[in-house]
Amino acid sequence: MKLQGAKKVHYDSGPNMTPLVDITMVILIFLMLAGSFNTLEHYLVSDVPLQAKGVGSKPPEGTVFPTKFTINVSEQGPEYIVKAGNFVSVKDTDPRRACDQLQAQLKDQYKNFKDAGVKMDDVQIIIYPEQNVTLDGLVPAFEAAQNAGFAKVGFGLNTK
Amino acid sequence: MPEIREGGVNVTPLIDIVMCLIIFFMLVAKIGVDTGADRNIDIPTSILGTDIKDMGNTLVLNVVNGPSGVPDPQPIVTALVKGQMQELKLRDFYNGKTQDQLLNTLKLFREGDPTLKMAANPDFKVVIRGDKSLSFRFLAPVLMDCNLAHVKSFAFDTKQPA
């Protein structure tokens, strides 16, 4: 006896897409798992060479020397101390909080430079960290200087 | 002419979407691009930061604190050089001669070497992937070598705050 429901229906409606879908799904899952998008990282860029005695060569005749001012960073026990030129001195246990204050002062200084007609491309900030200062303590100072508007931020080596 | 019968699930929109997703992931994902960045290093966090578009023009230096309690401690610097992860010693004594491996590598990348078919690249950048506990006494010699090799620009690799 033949059952009506058991009748096999055959469809001829173009190519069989099942293998294509299988392969594309596998490729999709692979790409989603293997891809690294690097969206969680970024870079703090410095175009200013390290300032140290005895490094580099004699500048050519007629070289325009940049206006520089320094930021000294040190850590004494739990205290994080940052001094910029002779106008800012901040002491705090939290480097971020200290550098927020530094940034506000640097913004004022940036405005002063501009008002005085200084070409901002010629202004460099050189950060002089103490030997024991960690990268985690350096980055906020670097950020504060760049956030205040100074594009050229570099590092210097304390020779003492 | 074969008879076309309606039936089953129409997979055409599914394939369209999947193909679009594959193209998106192929364009955005950086598969197989190894910059030599050591993912085990705990890098500092920064709010500010830019993206380096031309990572092919950079050398990533993984820098961690050197051993303590030894005279003249050196930072531990590793980088992907000639397709291999190598430790680049700042001062290495070999056959009675001092070899500045890091400095020589930086010079090689910048000035090139015709025997190794490496072209000079004056605009090459250094990316410093330093541990957040890296102290400046260990970072300074690395920056000094970058300076001596006349590397024009360097960048600190930082992570965005969560």
PDB file of C-alpha atoms in Angstrom, chain A residues 82-135:
ATOM      1  CA  VAL A  82      55.112  67.145  38.653  1.00  0.00           C
ATOM      2  CA  LYS A  83      56.732  70.529  38.043  1.00  0.00           C
ATOM      3  CA  ALA A  84      56.422  72.507  34.821  1.00  0.00           C
ATOM      4  CA  GLY A  85      58.888  75.316  34.262  1.00  0.00           C
ATOM      5  CA  ASN A  86      58.703  77.659  37.210  1.00  0.00           C
ATOM      6  CA  PHE A  87      54.948  78.095  37.183  1.00  0.00           C
ATOM      7  CA  VAL A  88      53.435  74.731  38.153  1.00  0.00           C
ATOM      8  CA  SER A  89      54.206  72.361  40.978  1.00  0.00           C
ATOM      9  CA  VAL A  90      51.644  69.682  41.756  1.00  0.00           C
ATOM     10  CA  LYS A  91      51.862  66.924  44.319  1.00  0.00           C
ATOM     11  CA  ASP A  92      49.280  64.169  44.578  1.00  0.00           C
ATOM     12  CA  THR A  93      49.020  60.483  45.304  1.00  0.00           C
ATOM     13  CA  ASP A  94      47.125  59.948  42.051  1.00  0.00           C
ATOM     14  CA  PRO A  95      49.136  60.735  38.870  1.00  0.00           C
ATOM     15  CA  ARG A  96      45.952  61.305  36.840  1.00  0.00           C
ATOM     16  CA  ARG A  97      44.630  63.888  39.298  1.00  0.00           C
ATOM     17  CA  ALA A  98      48.003  65.637  39.434  1.00  0.00           C
ATOM     18  CA  CYS A  99      48.192  65.743  35.647  1.00  0.00           C
ATOM     19  CA  ASP A 100      44.665  67.162  35.373  1.00  0.00           C
ATOM     20  CA  GLN A 101      45.894  70.142  37.399  1.00  0.00           C
ATOM     21  CA  LEU A 102      49.035  70.278  35.284  1.00  0.00           C
ATOM     22  CA  GLN A 103      46.944  70.297  32.117  1.00  0.00           C
ATOM     23  CA  ALA A 104      44.869  73.266  33.305  1.00  0.00           C
ATOM     24  CA  GLN A 105      48.056  75.238  34.016  1.00  0.00           C
ATOM     25  CA  LEU A 106      49.613  74.237  30.714  1.00  0.00           C
ATOM     26  CA  LYS A 107      46.528  75.419  28.873  1.00  0.00           C
ATOM     27  CA  ASP A 108      47.026  78.865  30.429  1.00  0.00           C
ATOM     28  CA  GLN A 109      50.664  78.772  29.441  1.00  0.00           C
ATOM     29  CA  TYR A 110      49.715  77.809  25.885  1.00  0.00           C
ATOM     30  CA  LYS A 111      47.413  80.834  25.746  1.00  0.00           C
ATOM     31  CA  ASN A 112      50.194  83.060  27.099  1.00  0.00           C
ATOM     32  CA  PHE A 113      52.563  81.844  24.395  1.00  0.00           C
ATOM     33  CA  LYS A 114      49.979  82.498  21.716  1.00  0.00           C
ATOM     34  CA  ASP A 115      49.193  85.962  23.055  1.00  0.00           C
ATOM     35  CA  ALA A 116      52.913  86.741  23.048  1.00  0.00           C
ATOM     36  CA  GLY A 117      53.036  85.832  19.360  1.00  0.00           C
ATOM     37  CA  VAL A 118      55.206  82.750  19.787  1.00  0.00           C
ATOM     38  CA  LYS A 119      55.008  80.331  16.872  1.00  0.00           C
ATOM     39  CA  MET A 120      53.545  77.230  18.506  1.00  0.00           C
ATOM     40  CA  ASP A 121      55.315  74.939  16.033  1.00  0.00           C
ATOM     41  CA  ASP A 122      58.588  76.080  17.600  1.00  0.00           C
ATOM     42  CA  VAL A 123      57.553  75.254  21.161  1.00  0.00           C
ATOM     43  CA  GLN A 124      58.688  71.962  22.622  1.00  0.00           C
ATOM     44  CA  ILE A 125      57.844  70.440  25.966  1.00  0.00           C
ATOM     45  CA  ILE A 126      60.563  68.201  27.320  1.00  0.00           C
ATOM     46  CA  ILE A 127      59.595  65.813  30.097  1.00  0.00           C
ATOM     47  CA  TYR A 128      62.435  64.984  32.459  1.00  0.00           C
ATOM     48  CA  PRO A 129      61.396  61.997  34.545  1.00  0.00           C
ATOM     49  CA  GLU A 130      63.341  60.708  37.501  1.00  0.00           C
ATOM     50  CA  GLN A 131      64.856  57.267  37.046  1.00  0.00           C
ATOM     51  CA  ASN A 132      62.252  55.545  39.225  1.00  0.00           C
ATOM     52  CA  VAL A 133      59.188  56.990  37.465  1.00  0.00           C
ATOM     53  CA  THR A 134      57.193  54.267  35.747  1.00  0.00           C
ATOM     54  CA  LEU A 135      55.609  54.400  32.319  1.00  0.00           C
TER      55      LEU A 135
END
